[in-house]
Amino acid sequence: MEIPAINLKAIVVVHWLLTVWGCMAWLPTSYAWGNFSVLAVGVWAIAHRDSIDAVLMFLIGMAVTIITDIIHFGIYYSLSELASEKGRDVFRFSAGMAILSLLLKPASCFFVYQMYRERGGDYNVNFDFETSIDSRCTTDSADSAFIGRRY
């Protein structure tokens, strides 16, 4: 089964719109600065179609904003108790859009990672400790000096 190709422009536009709507009522400016700066890196990744670094930085930024969004929601969600009746509707809409943006970010990270791989990025993490220890402790180079010599 093939993974559908999602355009990077669509990801940036959707998250931009949800961030704008999420900032309407209750989130602090640090939420806006964090998300909009990552989206600016996304625009850079759109502008430079061959840049592996731009896509990787966008991917890392999206992953970091997942964590910071959770922290922002945990700290500032209690402000809904202070809202008036009229302000509660705006708060609910704003909170819903910010939470929807957070829920879409892991899927967006997955698609951005696919774009990173398509552009030639290869980030392999190898945690095979036994192989790395064996390769450092071999004495092949020392043994090869004595091959062929007769004493």
mmCIF file of C-alpha atoms in Angstrom:
data_model
loop_
_atom_site.group_PDB
_atom_site.id
_atom_site.type_symbol
_atom_site.label_atom_id
_atom_site.label_comp_id
_atom_site.label_asym_id
_atom_site.label_seq_id
_atom_site.Cartn_x
_atom_site.Cartn_y
_atom_site.Cartn_z
ATOM 1 C CA MET A 1 0.000 0.000 0.000
ATOM 2 C CA GLU A 2 1.430 3.337 -1.065
ATOM 3 C CA ILE A 3 1.419 6.387 1.150
ATOM 4 C CA PRO A 4 -0.564 9.234 -0.423
ATOM 5 C CA ALA A 5 1.464 12.277 -1.394
ATOM 6 C CA ILE A 6 0.452 15.343 0.579
ATOM 7 C CA ASN A 7 1.654 18.701 -0.656
ATOM 8 C CA LEU A 8 3.867 20.680 1.719
ATOM 9 C CA LYS A 9 1.910 23.806 0.848
ATOM 10 C CA ALA A 10 -1.306 22.187 2.089
ATOM 11 C CA ILE A 11 0.312 21.250 5.393
ATOM 12 C CA VAL A 12 1.625 24.770 5.954
ATOM 13 C CA VAL A 13 -1.658 26.452 4.992
ATOM 14 C CA VAL A 14 -3.801 24.178 7.181
ATOM 15 C CA HIS A 15 -1.568 24.646 10.218
ATOM 16 C CA TRP A 16 -1.336 28.382 9.590
ATOM 17 C CA LEU A 17 -5.131 28.703 9.527
ATOM 18 C CA LEU A 18 -5.600 26.552 12.632
ATOM 19 C CA THR A 19 -2.893 28.509 14.463
ATOM 20 C CA VAL A 20 -4.523 31.828 13.576
ATOM 21 C CA TRP A 21 -7.867 30.565 14.846
ATOM 22 C CA GLY A 22 -6.222 29.035 17.908
ATOM 23 C CA CYS A 23 -4.643 32.363 18.867
ATOM 24 C CA MET A 24 -7.943 34.248 18.799
ATOM 25 C CA ALA A 25 -8.943 34.005 22.429
ATOM 26 C CA TRP A 26 -6.755 32.396 25.020
ATOM 27 C CA LEU A 27 -3.282 31.280 24.060
ATOM 28 C CA PRO A 28 -0.257 33.456 24.903
ATOM 29 C CA THR A 29 2.074 35.068 22.408
ATOM 30 C CA SER A 30 4.660 32.338 22.976
ATOM 31 C CA TYR A 31 2.265 29.867 21.309
ATOM 32 C CA ALA A 32 1.934 32.167 18.313
ATOM 33 C CA TRP A 33 5.678 32.855 18.057
ATOM 34 C CA GLY A 34 6.561 29.186 18.286
ATOM 35 C CA ASN A 35 4.042 27.974 15.729
ATOM 36 C CA PHE A 36 4.410 30.828 13.256
ATOM 37 C CA SER A 37 8.210 30.572 13.288
ATOM 38 C CA VAL A 38 7.983 26.855 12.485
ATOM 39 C CA LEU A 39 5.535 27.673 9.695
ATOM 40 C CA ALA A 40 8.040 30.220 8.364
ATOM 41 C CA VAL A 41 10.578 27.394 8.129
ATOM 42 C CA GLY A 42 7.882 25.482 6.255
ATOM 43 C CA VAL A 43 7.621 28.338 3.775
ATOM 44 C CA TRP A 44 11.399 28.135 3.389
ATOM 45 C CA ALA A 45 11.048 24.403 2.660
ATOM 46 C CA ILE A 46 8.436 25.211 0.009
ATOM 47 C CA ALA A 47 10.614 27.882 -1.605
ATOM 48 C CA HIS A 48 13.722 25.684 -1.748
ATOM 49 C CA ARG A 49 12.452 22.474 -3.274
ATOM 50 C CA ASP A 50 15.835 20.751 -3.194
ATOM 51 C CA SER A 51 16.838 21.696 0.344
ATOM 52 C CA ILE A 52 17.050 18.740 2.679
ATOM 53 C CA ASP A 53 17.928 20.995 5.612
ATOM 54 C CA ALA A 54 14.767 23.076 5.281
ATOM 55 C CA VAL A 55 12.513 20.034 5.405
ATOM 56 C CA LEU A 56 14.450 18.511 8.301
ATOM 57 C CA MET A 57 14.249 21.754 10.285
ATOM 58 C CA PHE A 58 10.522 21.969 9.564
ATOM 59 C CA LEU A 59 10.080 18.379 10.745
ATOM 60 C CA ILE A 60 12.031 18.987 13.950
ATOM 61 C CA GLY A 61 10.132 22.228 14.559
ATOM 62 C CA MET A 62 6.784 20.485 14.142
ATOM 63 C CA ALA A 63 7.853 17.777 16.597
ATOM 64 C CA VAL A 64 8.988 20.375 19.146
ATOM 65 C CA THR A 65 5.745 22.351 18.823
ATOM 66 C CA ILE A 66 3.787 19.209 19.665
ATOM 67 C CA ILE A 67 5.465 19.248 23.079
ATOM 68 C CA THR A 68 5.176 23.011 23.565
ATOM 69 C CA ASP A 69 1.507 23.003 22.535
ATOM 70 C CA ILE A 70 0.736 20.374 25.168
ATOM 71 C CA ILE A 71 2.505 22.513 27.772
ATOM 72 C CA HIS A 72 0.620 25.642 26.676
ATOM 73 C CA PHE A 73 -2.718 23.851 26.833
ATOM 74 C CA GLY A 74 -1.970 22.453 30.268
ATOM 75 C CA ILE A 75 -1.042 25.839 31.673
ATOM 76 C CA TYR A 76 -3.534 28.150 29.969
ATOM 77 C CA TYR A 77 -6.675 26.024 29.524
ATOM 78 C CA SER A 78 -7.908 26.963 32.991
ATOM 79 C CA LEU A 79 -8.459 30.517 31.720
ATOM 80 C CA SER A 80 -11.791 29.331 30.310
ATOM 81 C CA GLU A 81 -13.283 29.652 33.787
ATOM 82 C CA LEU A 82 -12.655 33.402 33.682
ATOM 83 C CA ALA A 83 -14.434 33.925 30.358
ATOM 84 C CA SER A 84 -17.877 35.498 30.268
ATOM 85 C CA GLU A 85 -20.850 33.800 28.609
ATOM 86 C CA LYS A 86 -20.247 35.674 25.367
ATOM 87 C CA GLY A 87 -16.530 34.952 25.453
ATOM 88 C CA ARG A 88 -17.009 31.235 26.056
ATOM 89 C CA ASP A 89 -18.099 30.591 22.494
ATOM 90 C CA VAL A 90 -14.997 32.288 21.132
ATOM 91 C CA PHE A 91 -12.893 30.375 23.651
ATOM 92 C CA ARG A 92 -14.435 27.045 22.630
ATOM 93 C CA PHE A 93 -13.837 27.747 18.956
ATOM 94 C CA SER A 94 -10.273 28.897 19.564
ATOM 95 C CA ALA A 95 -9.501 25.961 21.838
ATOM 96 C CA GLY A 96 -11.037 23.522 19.376
ATOM 97 C CA MET A 97 -8.932 24.819 16.495
ATOM 98 C CA ALA A 98 -5.730 24.758 18.568
ATOM 99 C CA ILE A 99 -6.457 21.200 19.717
ATOM 100 C CA LEU A 100 -7.275 20.149 16.141
ATOM 101 C CA SER A 101 -3.945 21.585 15.036
ATOM 102 C CA LEU A 102 -2.203 19.590 17.757
ATOM 103 C CA LEU A 103 -4.000 16.400 16.718
ATOM 104 C CA LEU A 104 -2.998 16.876 13.065
ATOM 105 C CA LYS A 105 0.674 17.542 13.809
ATOM 106 C CA PRO A 106 1.785 13.892 14.171
ATOM 107 C CA ALA A 107 0.238 13.072 10.785
ATOM 108 C CA SER A 108 1.866 16.174 9.320
ATOM 109 C CA CYS A 109 5.218 15.091 10.762
ATOM 110 C CA PHE A 110 4.793 11.720 9.087
ATOM 111 C CA PHE A 111 4.132 13.304 5.691
ATOM 112 C CA VAL A 112 6.965 15.818 6.104
ATOM 113 C CA TYR A 113 9.293 12.918 6.950
ATOM 114 C CA GLN A 114 8.226 11.224 3.701
ATOM 115 C CA MET A 115 9.093 14.438 1.837
ATOM 116 C CA TYR A 116 12.445 14.499 3.609
ATOM 117 C CA ARG A 117 13.153 10.979 2.367
ATOM 118 C CA GLU A 118 12.009 11.894 -1.167
ATOM 119 C CA ARG A 119 14.444 14.810 -1.243
ATOM 120 C CA GLY A 120 17.300 12.492 -0.480
ATOM 121 C CA GLY A 121 17.505 12.759 3.273
ATOM 122 C CA ASP A 122 18.687 9.648 5.010
ATOM 123 C CA TYR A 123 18.641 9.810 8.770
ATOM 124 C CA ASN A 124 19.240 6.340 10.118
ATOM 125 C CA VAL A 125 19.588 5.802 13.825
ATOM 126 C CA ASN A 126 21.427 2.611 14.688
ATOM 127 C CA PHE A 127 21.267 1.381 18.260
ATOM 128 C CA ASP A 128 23.046 -1.924 17.618
ATOM 129 C CA PHE A 129 25.573 -1.685 20.436
ATOM 130 C CA GLU A 130 27.076 -5.147 19.978
ATOM 131 C CA THR A 131 28.108 -4.485 16.394
ATOM 132 C CA SER A 132 29.635 -1.121 17.236
ATOM 133 C CA ILE A 133 31.603 -2.579 20.157
ATOM 134 C CA ASP A 134 32.806 -5.507 18.057
ATOM 135 C CA SER A 135 33.950 -3.239 15.260
ATOM 136 C CA ARG A 136 36.062 -1.140 17.624
ATOM 137 C CA CYS A 137 37.639 -4.103 19.371
ATOM 138 C CA THR A 138 38.714 -6.172 16.399
ATOM 139 C CA THR A 139 42.360 -6.742 15.757
ATOM 140 C CA ASP A 140 42.105 -7.281 12.027
ATOM 141 C CA SER A 141 44.408 -4.400 11.185
ATOM 142 C CA ALA A 142 47.104 -5.638 13.560
ATOM 143 C CA ASP A 143 46.789 -9.216 12.346
ATOM 144 C CA SER A 144 46.939 -8.252 8.700
ATOM 145 C CA ALA A 145 50.439 -6.834 9.130
ATOM 146 C CA PHE A 146 51.752 -10.281 10.028
ATOM 147 C CA ILE A 147 50.084 -12.195 7.195
ATOM 148 C CA GLY A 148 52.591 -13.440 4.704
ATOM 149 C CA ARG A 149 55.671 -12.909 6.888
ATOM 150 C CA ARG A 150 57.736 -15.858 7.914
ATOM 151 C CA TYR A 151 59.957 -15.790 10.901
#
